[in-house]
Amino acid sequence: MKTSKILLVFLYVISIACNTEDDVITNDFSDISLAFDLKTQEDQMGGFAENSMVVFEGKVWSVGGDNAYTAEDIYSSDVWSSDNGINWISVTSNIFEARYRHTLTVFNDQMWLIGGKNNSDELLSDIWNSDDGITWSNVTMTAPFGNMSAHTTTVLNNKMYVIGPSSDRTNMIVWSTTDGINWTEETANAFPVRGNHQTVAFNNTLYVIGGRNETDRFNEIWSSNDGINWSLVSISSSIFSARDLHTATVYNNKVWVVNGKSDASRVVKDIWYSSDMLNWTVYDGIIPFESSHSHTCLAYGEELWLFGGYITSGTSGEIWTIDED
């Protein structure tokens, strides 16, 4: 037993030593192996957070949020794109109102921008779309679901679902559309109200993960296969701490929850994953990036990409990839 422990320590030291030649860090502590690669310390956007990002037509797109070109606590209407996730170009700005806590979603071969808050902290109810990221069309300034912020917009079975707090912040509402123009209210009270949650479409089901209300944060998971009927998922394992402003992303047939905010002053740094939404595992290897919130995680190419976010010192410009070996 003592010999085995010495051998394990030796192998661990060797693995760390082998990673000193470049920025790639590989860990094998969990039942999975992850390789982390710092792609850039800062890109053309500088530090950025609260933006909404998608992969569309082979490029990564970013809209709105906080970046290096805005004053403190001022958000932008900027549209940026990258054909490799690292080098960015400014595409356009000032087409729609500057915003944060909005959503950007790919649906019916277009990008759809919905809601958020403006620089006066007023809730927005507009919908915009674009098929090239350059020209944007205003679908409506008054969406039927009303003002919407800190919501999610997710596609499942050829429908786009908006899931978030009602305008008066009392109910959790769900609306859907097949064309982005005509909307149907699926439910006016899906489950206890919250915002800053995450939603994924996984295994033909919508899953709402975490979030917060006026007083509490959650680590609950709610599920629905139609947007109408919702059930609280009975977790069969330990699970991540209650949080909001985290990310949940489908990658390699798993859902990955990364970082977030657990209370007003505490930002977490961890990675949790699940292949069935019932059993969750925390990645117990070395995580080389900082704790963050209001960042973005996207499945892009063969990797999970982590973009920006708020860290202790302010906005981060770092872009990392996470590769499950």
XYZ file of C-alpha atoms in Angstrom:
325
model
C 0.000 0.000 0.000
C 2.821 2.405 0.915
C 4.622 1.571 -2.351
C 1.413 2.267 -4.317
C 1.016 5.689 -2.705
C 4.616 6.611 -3.504
C 4.092 5.516 -7.113
C 0.937 7.641 -7.431
C 2.733 10.707 -6.086
C 5.598 10.101 -8.503
C 3.231 9.806 -11.467
C 1.445 13.007 -10.429
C 4.755 14.919 -10.233
C 5.770 13.586 -13.637
C 2.426 14.649 -15.164
C 2.827 18.213 -13.822
C 6.416 18.412 -15.074
C 5.379 17.338 -18.554
C 2.992 20.284 -18.804
C 5.465 23.072 -18.128
C 6.496 23.416 -21.768
C 3.234 24.977 -22.992
C -0.133 26.313 -21.832
C -1.963 22.975 -22.077
C -2.786 21.330 -18.748
C -4.070 17.745 -18.691
C -5.648 16.169 -15.596
C -6.742 12.609 -14.908
C -8.148 12.832 -11.386
C -11.837 12.163 -12.169
C -13.394 9.380 -14.201
C -12.699 11.684 -17.150
C -9.604 13.428 -18.462
C -9.726 17.123 -19.351
C -7.103 19.172 -21.174
C -7.177 22.944 -20.638
C -5.640 25.349 -23.140
C -5.388 29.115 -22.665
C -5.969 30.431 -26.187
C -5.426 34.096 -25.340
C -5.032 36.339 -22.314
C -7.044 39.052 -24.059
C -8.596 39.400 -27.487
C -9.690 42.419 -29.528
C -12.718 42.915 -27.265
C -10.459 43.273 -24.230
C -12.089 42.081 -21.031
C -15.745 41.159 -21.535
C -18.749 39.803 -19.632
C -22.562 39.783 -19.744
C -22.461 39.371 -23.525
C -24.517 36.709 -25.313
C -22.667 34.389 -27.671
C -23.534 31.657 -30.185
C -21.924 29.553 -32.878
C -23.503 30.439 -36.236
C -22.372 29.594 -39.773
C -19.037 28.318 -38.493
C -18.222 31.509 -36.576
C -18.547 32.556 -32.948
C -20.709 35.658 -32.485
C -20.994 38.023 -29.517
C -23.694 40.651 -28.963
C -24.006 43.348 -26.296
C -22.720 43.160 -22.748
C -19.691 44.716 -21.112
C -16.378 45.096 -22.960
C -13.218 47.197 -22.901
C -14.764 49.899 -25.087
C -17.520 50.811 -22.635
C -17.264 52.835 -19.439
C -17.718 51.119 -16.093
C -21.289 49.845 -15.595
C -22.152 50.811 -19.181
C -23.159 48.104 -21.640
C -22.841 47.968 -25.413
C -24.807 47.088 -28.534
C -21.681 45.818 -30.283
C -21.720 42.802 -32.586
C -18.417 40.915 -32.856
C -17.476 37.765 -34.755
C -14.586 35.314 -34.897
C -13.827 32.532 -37.343
C -11.565 30.716 -34.878
C -12.794 31.770 -31.406
C -9.583 33.708 -30.732
C -9.265 36.618 -33.155
C -12.256 38.967 -33.269
C -13.542 41.672 -35.598
C -16.134 44.349 -34.880
C -19.074 43.766 -37.226
C -21.545 46.517 -36.335
C -22.978 48.549 -33.444
C -25.822 50.903 -32.508
C -28.426 49.002 -34.516
C -30.391 48.140 -31.395
C -30.266 49.424 -27.845
C -27.263 48.552 -25.674
C -28.101 45.732 -23.270
C -27.167 42.944 -20.893
C -28.989 39.886 -19.464
C -30.359 39.323 -22.984
C -30.245 36.136 -25.067
C -28.817 35.315 -28.488
C -30.039 32.084 -30.061
C -29.674 30.268 -33.390
C -33.055 29.264 -34.815
C -34.354 28.680 -38.358
C -30.983 29.633 -39.892
C -30.903 33.007 -38.151
C -29.595 34.581 -34.973
C -32.323 35.864 -32.657
C -31.730 38.587 -30.060
C -34.365 38.830 -27.318
C -34.868 41.254 -24.435
C -32.466 42.143 -21.638
C -31.878 45.363 -19.713
C -30.642 48.677 -21.094
C -28.185 51.107 -19.514
C -30.994 52.649 -17.462
C -31.789 49.183 -16.056
C -35.117 49.208 -17.898
C -36.424 45.839 -19.032
C -36.641 45.327 -22.792
C -39.223 43.402 -24.805
C -37.807 43.643 -28.317
C -36.906 40.839 -30.734
C -34.342 41.134 -33.546
C -32.999 38.635 -36.057
C -30.215 38.370 -38.608
C -29.029 35.828 -41.153
C -25.542 37.312 -41.526
C -24.775 39.259 -38.323
C -24.430 42.483 -40.313
C -28.019 43.374 -41.128
C -30.547 43.040 -38.304
C -34.333 43.186 -38.607
C -36.627 44.328 -35.830
C -39.294 41.644 -35.501
C -41.130 43.528 -32.744
C -40.480 46.074 -30.017
C -43.211 44.581 -27.818
C -43.012 40.817 -27.565
C -46.249 39.156 -26.386
C -44.539 37.794 -23.269
C -43.726 41.352 -22.156
C -40.477 42.710 -20.772
C -37.923 39.964 -20.399
C -34.505 39.871 -18.737
C -32.329 37.251 -17.019
C -34.219 34.644 -19.053
C -33.112 31.849 -21.372
C -33.997 31.102 -24.985
C -33.588 27.481 -26.044
C -34.484 25.429 -29.124
C -36.117 22.004 -28.842
C -37.939 20.041 -31.551
C -38.151 22.956 -34.007
C -39.540 25.343 -31.397
C -37.818 28.245 -29.690
C -38.697 28.547 -25.989
C -38.329 31.682 -23.860
C -38.221 30.767 -20.169
C -38.000 33.466 -17.543
C -39.653 35.675 -14.946
C -42.795 37.589 -15.863
C -42.593 41.374 -16.194
C -43.703 41.807 -12.578
C -41.195 39.115 -11.483
C -43.862 37.025 -9.744
C -44.279 34.017 -12.059
C -42.056 31.788 -14.173
C -43.471 31.917 -17.684
C -42.767 29.849 -20.785
C -43.547 30.948 -24.338
C -42.743 29.162 -27.594
C -42.673 29.878 -31.307
C -42.135 27.973 -34.542
C -41.225 31.056 -36.576
C -40.065 33.745 -34.122
C -43.060 35.908 -34.992
C -46.124 34.112 -33.654
C -45.827 33.083 -30.018
C -47.797 30.724 -27.764
C -47.934 30.887 -23.980
C -47.151 27.366 -22.777
C -47.578 28.117 -19.081
C -47.912 31.174 -16.864
C -46.535 29.416 -13.773
C -44.016 26.708 -14.619
C -42.260 26.529 -11.229
C -41.086 29.002 -8.540
C -39.837 32.193 -10.147
C -36.135 32.795 -10.797
C -33.735 34.498 -13.163
C -30.089 34.121 -14.183
C -30.729 30.395 -14.582
C -29.522 28.234 -17.455
C -31.552 26.041 -19.808
C -30.311 23.217 -22.012
C -32.060 20.971 -24.514
C -30.721 17.502 -23.745
C -32.065 14.012 -24.470
C -35.188 15.527 -26.041
C -35.990 17.436 -22.847
C -35.701 21.004 -21.582
C -33.758 21.337 -18.331
C -33.688 24.553 -16.279
C -30.668 24.648 -13.987
C -30.075 26.884 -10.965
C -30.837 30.610 -10.883
C -32.022 32.984 -8.179
C -34.980 34.998 -6.931
C -34.913 38.121 -4.763
C -33.598 36.273 -1.703
C -32.289 32.823 -2.638
C -30.147 30.976 -5.147
C -31.013 27.473 -6.332
C -29.318 24.253 -7.356
C -32.600 22.745 -8.496
C -33.138 21.211 -11.923
C -36.583 21.361 -13.529
C -37.470 19.358 -16.643
C -40.124 19.337 -19.359
C -40.481 17.713 -22.768
C -43.232 20.065 -23.946
C -42.682 23.378 -22.124
C -46.066 23.009 -20.448
C -45.644 20.401 -17.733
C -42.604 20.726 -15.481
C -41.150 18.338 -12.895
C -38.444 18.789 -10.297
C -35.640 16.347 -11.104
C -34.827 13.963 -8.250
C -31.043 14.002 -8.112
C -29.366 10.649 -7.358
C -26.001 12.045 -6.291
C -24.305 15.071 -4.794
C -24.770 18.191 -6.897
C -23.267 21.627 -7.419
C -23.958 24.375 -4.898
C -26.821 26.830 -5.400
C -25.789 29.474 -7.948
C -26.712 31.910 -10.676
C -24.811 33.578 -13.526
C -23.210 30.192 -14.244
C -23.152 28.307 -17.531
C -24.681 24.971 -18.541
C -23.593 23.579 -21.895
C -24.120 20.350 -23.832
C -20.775 18.902 -24.920
C -19.687 15.311 -25.632
C -23.087 13.882 -24.676
C -22.935 15.460 -21.241
C -24.187 18.648 -19.610
C -21.408 20.747 -18.084
C -22.005 23.346 -15.349
C -19.112 25.782 -14.939
C -18.488 28.443 -12.262
C -21.121 31.039 -11.236
C -22.081 33.138 -8.247
C -23.141 31.489 -4.985
C -23.923 34.633 -3.000
C -23.455 38.383 -3.221
C -19.725 38.171 -2.511
C -18.686 34.631 -3.432
C -17.856 33.457 -6.948
C -17.238 29.738 -7.411
C -14.702 27.856 -9.515
C -15.759 24.320 -10.322
C -16.849 22.020 -13.131
C -19.715 19.555 -12.762
C -20.960 17.157 -15.425
C -23.742 14.635 -16.003
C -24.799 12.280 -18.779
C -28.331 11.744 -17.448
C -29.130 14.863 -15.316
C -29.666 12.574 -12.310
C -26.105 11.672 -11.408
C -23.579 14.507 -11.183
C -19.817 14.393 -10.780
C -17.505 17.209 -9.783
C -14.250 17.410 -11.704
C -11.581 17.102 -9.019
C -8.491 17.884 -11.060
C -6.670 21.188 -11.337
C -8.782 23.976 -12.883
C -6.342 26.589 -14.224
C -8.760 29.439 -14.869
C -10.149 31.817 -12.239
C -13.524 31.716 -10.548
C -15.952 33.760 -12.629
C -19.551 34.616 -13.341
C -21.414 36.119 -16.302
C -19.040 34.264 -18.630
C -19.980 32.153 -21.657
C -19.360 28.477 -22.437
C -19.916 27.168 -25.962
C -19.370 23.822 -27.644
C -17.299 24.850 -30.674
C -15.413 22.452 -32.904
C -14.327 19.517 -30.781
C -13.962 21.452 -27.543
C -15.808 23.356 -24.836
C -14.814 27.039 -24.949
C -14.879 29.377 -21.942
C -15.083 33.102 -22.757
C -14.458 36.063 -20.439
C -16.678 36.830 -17.462
C -16.316 38.817 -14.270
C -13.381 37.841 -12.057
C -12.050 39.400 -8.846
C -10.189 42.146 -10.699
C -13.046 43.027 -13.092
C -13.720 41.713 -16.586
C -11.595 38.896 -17.970
C -10.345 38.735 -21.554
C -9.169 35.150 -21.243
C -10.419 32.499 -23.641
C -9.910 28.863 -22.648
C -10.697 25.549 -24.293
C -11.581 22.400 -22.382
C -11.107 19.122 -24.231
C -12.438 15.845 -22.886
C -9.913 13.214 -23.961
